[in-house]
Amino acid sequence: MPQLGLLHGRAWASLLGKLLRPPGAVCIGAVHSHSQGTRDLTPQQMVVREKILDLVVSCFKRHGAKGLDTPAFELKEVLTEKYGEDSGLIYDLQDQGGELLSLRYDLTVPFARYLAMNKVKKMKRYHVGKVWRRESPTVVQGRYREFCQCDFDIAGQFDPMIPDAECLKIMCEILSGLQLGDFLIKVNDRRILDGMFAVCGVPESKFHTICSSIDKLGKMSWKDVRHEMVAKKGLAPEVADRIGDYVQCHGGVSLVEQMFQDPRLSQNKQALEGLGDLKLLFEYVTLFGIAEKISFDLSLARGLDYYTGVVYEAVLLPTPAQAEEEPLNVGSVAAGGRYDGLVGMFDPKGHKVPCVGLSIGVERIFSIVEQKMKTFGEKIRTTETQVFVASPQKNFLQERLKLIAELWDAGIKAELLYKNNPKLLTQLHYCENMGIPLVVIVGEQELKEGVIKLRSVASREEVAIKRENLVAEIQKRLSES
Amino acid sequence: MPQLGLLHGRAWASLLGKLLRPPGAVCIGAVHSHSQGTRDLTPQQMVVREKILDLVVSCFKRHGAKGLDTPAFELKEVLTEKYGEDSGLIYDLQDQGGELLSLRYDLTVPFARYLAMNKVKKMKRYHVGKVWRRESPTVVQGRYREFCQCDFDIAGQFDPMIPDAECLKIMCEILSGLQLGDFLIKVNDRRILDGMFAVCGVPESKFHTICSSIDKLGKMSWKDVRHEMVAKKGLAPEVADRIGDYVQCHGGVSLVEQMFQDPRLSQNKQALEGLGDLKLLFEYVTLFGIAEKISFDLSLARGLDYYTGVVYEAVLLPTPAQAEEEPLNVGSVAAGGRYDGLVGMFDPKGHKVPCVGLSIGVERIFSIVEQKMKTFGEKIRTTETQVFVASPQKNFLQERLKLIAELWDAGIKAELLYKNNPKLLTQLHYCENMGIPLVVIVGEQELKEGVIKLRSVASREEVAIKRENLVAEIQKRLSES
């Protein structure tokens, strides 16, 4: 995708250009984590977040998504039995009278509830918002109990795999745009997994729990996962080994073809449906020019209960050096899949609305970018102030206030010191520390001559400008820079 | 403020221009309120919000504010004893082990907690976020249990009234920019109120509760407030009447001068301090060119416990017709004040950081704008899609997918129907319904000739464009429109 890379490369360069101010701006602060497992986001972090979220949301909008917002808490019953083993992580509100409420755990379930409640049969929406999970806070890995999610979903009955392919395209556009390094999107299908479990001899009652074990393959070795399945979950060793043969397979569309020929898998109706859809998906992602980023991976399971079809997960590929250090710790930065049954769970008559969607792992991305900036010692401007209003003499507060109001009214971002008589040096230091590019200076001499001095902080050059031309001159300089 | 009005007038016209699409776009939907007193925000509402918040946040940034974010919940103890009579409205989280937590009630207390916790002595920050209050939901008035706040605050020890005047300037810029109609900012000072209570003969133990009664003067008549003070709160009738003489006073800087001469008030040290600061405040707002918007109003109290100095509240002035219908229901759309003691409450050694700030009543503003749009039957585009990719023939999905990927990769906002073989009319109707301005059409004929048809939805004009020039031509048209 040369065009995409180029385009977003420019966007990213401009982002970095806006973020970075060599002289004296502030470094990303230390993490302020609280005993309750949450944290404040400092101005430095907020700047990074704002830029990254801008890039993500403009991609969602480029694909025609509408915005939607749902409340932070839902009726407790809305969230129960949607998250499998993770349901214990839901925060409940205290019963202070009225309904029992819980903080939302993700943005997908509230979306499905919204569709069912309003009988919406078709919708392409994005949602950026916080979710809350009572996980034991492992601050080191950047996991907090409050975090931001960025979701894009397509609801509606459509021809197979077209929206699913668009979801993969969106993930590629965002990850390319953010320039986090090389990445790969693993794809599988719940029906292929279920078919695989069936033909390997997993009892149907164990499908869910074995699926959970398989889901750990990113973080655990096959040996450990096998041990969990056999020793803890009572799977016969030969069944585990048969699964082992499959889950080590990954590849492109040729692997799909190969699985069609697989003597056992090809006997399973569900698996064949899943394989048929994957074949189509590969056709579409090829047309989208992203096929080389997609890998059919029989080990990909995804933990959540509600997936019914294709599932996917984007991982950053480690550099050779990283791969040697931590071979298993590949980071998932986006994920999603098809959930055709969730909306029906909220409809009194069980009417289904098929859905497919994705979630960008922005918290992980935030910490990667913050880490990069820390490593390179990059500084960030936390304000956007363009002009500082200063005076070298005492008793010029009135002039400074009149002047700054004029700038604000002209839409110019401006600051002054909240002191009656600040020293000129203090004022100029403030500009250097904050990365403010321009200073307007008014003093006795200027007042007498009807001019204002305009100073460039970087070059220290000063020019006198007629008072009435000041705003125009500043706007000219700002538009040129 | 002609310049300000002009500037923001343009911004608002452009906002409306972006929001409005005469042909077939969707009206603002009905309010979807839940039994728990919250609601989902529809795509139509989200568009209005996004534009209004953009205007508010860019004003905050114009004044040099940094962004900050704090968690949705705080330790319960952080919130206790900060909100006076309203403390019962705080949502607590269920005790699931660990600390006792509560959902934040406003953004001011978390800000003060942040400053104390990080020993920050100086900061100008804005914060846009949700807060939660267990009020009995009176949906008619647009009050919900979850709502958005937009706060701007200046913390630090500065020369008097300079930051306070800037807060008033910000409120003026935002309210002028939003063009909601004429408005007025009422200003008072807690020290003047306390001084007034003292010289009127209110026992000191009753200052807080009488202050709460006075705070209701916007919504209740003086007669009812007097009755509450005398009958319910046990104030002597002659004391109430003395208060009554004061709280009916409002005016400009001349009223400040008059109160300096007031035989009773001028005997009170606190009141004199407050009056001195108000005099200075009037000097500064005059320099800012907003004096005619400011009214010294002795009835303004503001409910929250933490205010220590100047307090203010912006109200929209009713049109003559409205004034006749509901003389008392003037709507507060922004408010704030000085709270010099709050940060010290979170510091182990009680170190104080003086603060002053404001909160924009965006929920009220959202509903005013939504109401206006409904009244005028104005339609809103909920997506930003610029180009639709269509085909008049069957079996053109592959071409459509290749084409749309090219557009996305060039940063063009594009959609297609997720159907293998949609009818051309269905595709064109979709564009008209969604307000998409351009359609690119690829069919057998075009494929043969190496061209693409570019159609303007509004004029229905079609031109053939060489396939390789398509992106450039679309970008040209979009930049012109």
PDB file of C-alpha atoms in Angstrom, chain B residues 355-464:
ATOM      1  CA  CYS B 355      -8.199  28.326  41.923  1.00  0.00           C
ATOM      2  CA  VAL B 356     -10.815  29.932  39.744  1.00  0.00           C
ATOM      3  CA  GLY B 357     -12.772  28.300  36.976  1.00  0.00           C
ATOM      4  CA  LEU B 358     -15.887  27.851  34.963  1.00  0.00           C
ATOM      5  CA  SER B 359     -18.114  25.127  33.642  1.00  0.00           C
ATOM      6  CA  ILE B 360     -20.049  25.411  30.395  1.00  0.00           C
ATOM      7  CA  GLY B 361     -23.556  23.975  30.659  1.00  0.00           C
ATOM      8  CA  VAL B 362     -23.192  22.041  27.455  1.00  0.00           C
ATOM      9  CA  GLU B 363     -26.136  19.703  28.054  1.00  0.00           C
ATOM     10  CA  ARG B 364     -28.445  22.699  28.233  1.00  0.00           C
ATOM     11  CA  ILE B 365     -26.786  24.135  25.137  1.00  0.00           C
ATOM     12  CA  PHE B 366     -27.103  20.823  23.279  1.00  0.00           C
ATOM     13  CA  SER B 367     -30.818  20.690  23.959  1.00  0.00           C
ATOM     14  CA  ILE B 368     -31.338  24.347  22.983  1.00  0.00           C
ATOM     15  CA  VAL B 369     -29.593  23.753  19.647  1.00  0.00           C
ATOM     16  CA  GLU B 370     -31.407  20.454  19.082  1.00  0.00           C
ATOM     17  CA  GLN B 371     -34.696  22.167  19.872  1.00  0.00           C
ATOM     18  CA  LYS B 372     -33.925  25.005  17.451  1.00  0.00           C
ATOM     19  CA  MET B 373     -33.123  22.529  14.713  1.00  0.00           C
ATOM     20  CA  LYS B 374     -36.288  20.580  15.362  1.00  0.00           C
ATOM     21  CA  THR B 375     -38.348  23.793  15.305  1.00  0.00           C
ATOM     22  CA  PHE B 376     -36.882  24.856  11.992  1.00  0.00           C
ATOM     23  CA  GLY B 377     -37.117  21.292  10.659  1.00  0.00           C
ATOM     24  CA  GLU B 378     -33.422  21.327   9.975  1.00  0.00           C
ATOM     25  CA  LYS B 379     -31.843  18.098   8.833  1.00  0.00           C
ATOM     26  CA  ILE B 380     -28.474  16.767   9.832  1.00  0.00           C
ATOM     27  CA  ARG B 381     -25.926  14.645   8.020  1.00  0.00           C
ATOM     28  CA  THR B 382     -24.674  11.911  10.330  1.00  0.00           C
ATOM     29  CA  THR B 383     -21.871  10.702   8.092  1.00  0.00           C
ATOM     30  CA  GLU B 384     -19.196  12.577   6.181  1.00  0.00           C
ATOM     31  CA  THR B 385     -19.060  10.306   3.150  1.00  0.00           C
ATOM     32  CA  GLN B 386     -17.958  12.200   0.050  1.00  0.00           C
ATOM     33  CA  VAL B 387     -18.122   9.583  -2.664  1.00  0.00           C
ATOM     34  CA  PHE B 388     -20.277   6.537  -3.320  1.00  0.00           C
ATOM     35  CA  VAL B 389     -19.003   3.715  -5.521  1.00  0.00           C
ATOM     36  CA  ALA B 390     -21.753   2.240  -7.711  1.00  0.00           C
ATOM     37  CA  SER B 391     -22.255  -0.030 -10.671  1.00  0.00           C
ATOM     38  CA  PRO B 392     -25.272  -0.335 -12.972  1.00  0.00           C
ATOM     39  CA  GLN B 393     -24.496  -3.953 -13.870  1.00  0.00           C
ATOM     40  CA  LYS B 394     -24.257  -7.323 -12.188  1.00  0.00           C
ATOM     41  CA  ASN B 395     -20.945  -8.951 -11.322  1.00  0.00           C
ATOM     42  CA  PHE B 396     -19.092  -5.716 -10.677  1.00  0.00           C
ATOM     43  CA  LEU B 397     -18.363  -6.239  -7.004  1.00  0.00           C
ATOM     44  CA  GLN B 398     -14.675  -6.866  -7.720  1.00  0.00           C
ATOM     45  CA  GLU B 399     -14.328  -3.580  -9.612  1.00  0.00           C
ATOM     46  CA  ARG B 400     -16.225  -1.695  -6.935  1.00  0.00           C
ATOM     47  CA  LEU B 401     -13.966  -3.111  -4.219  1.00  0.00           C
ATOM     48  CA  LYS B 402     -10.779  -2.242  -6.124  1.00  0.00           C
ATOM     49  CA  LEU B 403     -12.068   1.255  -6.792  1.00  0.00           C
ATOM     50  CA  ILE B 404     -13.159   2.018  -3.260  1.00  0.00           C
ATOM     51  CA  ALA B 405      -9.859   0.807  -1.804  1.00  0.00           C
ATOM     52  CA  GLU B 406      -8.120   3.273  -4.087  1.00  0.00           C
ATOM     53  CA  LEU B 407     -10.321   6.087  -2.779  1.00  0.00           C
ATOM     54  CA  TRP B 408      -9.815   5.131   0.880  1.00  0.00           C
ATOM     55  CA  ASP B 409      -6.066   4.923   0.355  1.00  0.00           C
ATOM     56  CA  ALA B 410      -6.170   8.453  -1.054  1.00  0.00           C
ATOM     57  CA  GLY B 411      -7.955   9.631   2.092  1.00  0.00           C
ATOM     58  CA  ILE B 412     -11.339  10.042   0.393  1.00  0.00           C
ATOM     59  CA  LYS B 413     -14.416   9.214   2.466  1.00  0.00           C
ATOM     60  CA  ALA B 414     -16.234   6.557   0.481  1.00  0.00           C
ATOM     61  CA  GLU B 415     -18.967   3.947   0.784  1.00  0.00           C
ATOM     62  CA  LEU B 416     -20.586   1.209  -1.260  1.00  0.00           C
ATOM     63  CA  LEU B 417     -23.487  -1.142  -0.673  1.00  0.00           C
ATOM     64  CA  TYR B 418     -22.539  -4.518   0.841  1.00  0.00           C
ATOM     65  CA  LYS B 419     -24.363  -6.396  -1.888  1.00  0.00           C
ATOM     66  CA  ASN B 420     -23.014  -8.434  -4.757  1.00  0.00           C
ATOM     67  CA  ASN B 421     -25.489  -6.993  -7.231  1.00  0.00           C
ATOM     68  CA  PRO B 422     -27.389  -3.967  -5.937  1.00  0.00           C
ATOM     69  CA  LYS B 423     -29.732  -2.110  -8.280  1.00  0.00           C
ATOM     70  CA  LEU B 424     -28.463   1.229  -9.586  1.00  0.00           C
ATOM     71  CA  LEU B 425     -31.569   3.001  -8.336  1.00  0.00           C
ATOM     72  CA  THR B 426     -31.062   1.611  -4.833  1.00  0.00           C
ATOM     73  CA  GLN B 427     -27.514   2.887  -4.894  1.00  0.00           C
ATOM     74  CA  LEU B 428     -28.500   6.368  -6.075  1.00  0.00           C
ATOM     75  CA  HIS B 429     -31.316   6.573  -3.527  1.00  0.00           C
ATOM     76  CA  TYR B 430     -28.820   5.750  -0.811  1.00  0.00           C
ATOM     77  CA  CYS B 431     -26.715   8.731  -1.876  1.00  0.00           C
ATOM     78  CA  GLU B 432     -29.689  11.066  -1.833  1.00  0.00           C
ATOM     79  CA  ASN B 433     -30.825   9.828   1.563  1.00  0.00           C
ATOM     80  CA  MET B 434     -27.404  10.144   3.099  1.00  0.00           C
ATOM     81  CA  GLY B 435     -26.486  13.436   1.433  1.00  0.00           C
ATOM     82  CA  ILE B 436     -23.453  11.978  -0.345  1.00  0.00           C
ATOM     83  CA  PRO B 437     -22.471  14.533  -3.001  1.00  0.00           C
ATOM     84  CA  LEU B 438     -20.561  12.405  -5.564  1.00  0.00           C
ATOM     85  CA  VAL B 439     -21.009   8.989  -7.169  1.00  0.00           C
ATOM     86  CA  VAL B 440     -18.442   7.123  -9.193  1.00  0.00           C
ATOM     87  CA  ILE B 441     -20.009   4.592 -11.525  1.00  0.00           C
ATOM     88  CA  VAL B 442     -18.190   1.678 -13.121  1.00  0.00           C
ATOM     89  CA  GLY B 443     -19.854  -0.657 -15.635  1.00  0.00           C
ATOM     90  CA  GLU B 444     -19.036  -2.704 -18.732  1.00  0.00           C
ATOM     91  CA  GLN B 445     -18.867   0.295 -21.010  1.00  0.00           C
ATOM     92  CA  GLU B 446     -16.590   2.241 -18.659  1.00  0.00           C
ATOM     93  CA  LEU B 447     -14.338  -0.752 -18.116  1.00  0.00           C
ATOM     94  CA  LYS B 448     -13.970  -1.191 -21.874  1.00  0.00           C
ATOM     95  CA  GLU B 449     -13.107   2.481 -22.390  1.00  0.00           C
ATOM     96  CA  GLY B 450     -10.819   2.761 -19.364  1.00  0.00           C
ATOM     97  CA  VAL B 451     -12.982   5.470 -17.823  1.00  0.00           C
ATOM     98  CA  ILE B 452     -15.167   5.988 -14.761  1.00  0.00           C
ATOM     99  CA  LYS B 453     -18.348   8.018 -14.654  1.00  0.00           C
ATOM    100  CA  LEU B 454     -18.413  10.745 -12.046  1.00  0.00           C
ATOM    101  CA  ARG B 455     -21.914  11.889 -11.136  1.00  0.00           C
ATOM    102  CA  SER B 456     -23.011  14.859  -9.078  1.00  0.00           C
ATOM    103  CA  VAL B 457     -25.957  13.771  -6.948  1.00  0.00           C
ATOM    104  CA  ALA B 458     -27.427  17.280  -6.743  1.00  0.00           C
ATOM    105  CA  SER B 459     -27.242  18.213 -10.444  1.00  0.00           C
ATOM    106  CA  ARG B 460     -27.422  14.623 -11.768  1.00  0.00           C
ATOM    107  CA  GLU B 461     -24.714  15.597 -14.242  1.00  0.00           C
ATOM    108  CA  GLU B 462     -22.349  12.824 -15.264  1.00  0.00           C
ATOM    109  CA  VAL B 463     -18.915  13.073 -16.858  1.00  0.00           C
ATOM    110  CA  ALA B 464     -16.544  10.342 -17.988  1.00  0.00           C
TER     111      ALA B 464
END
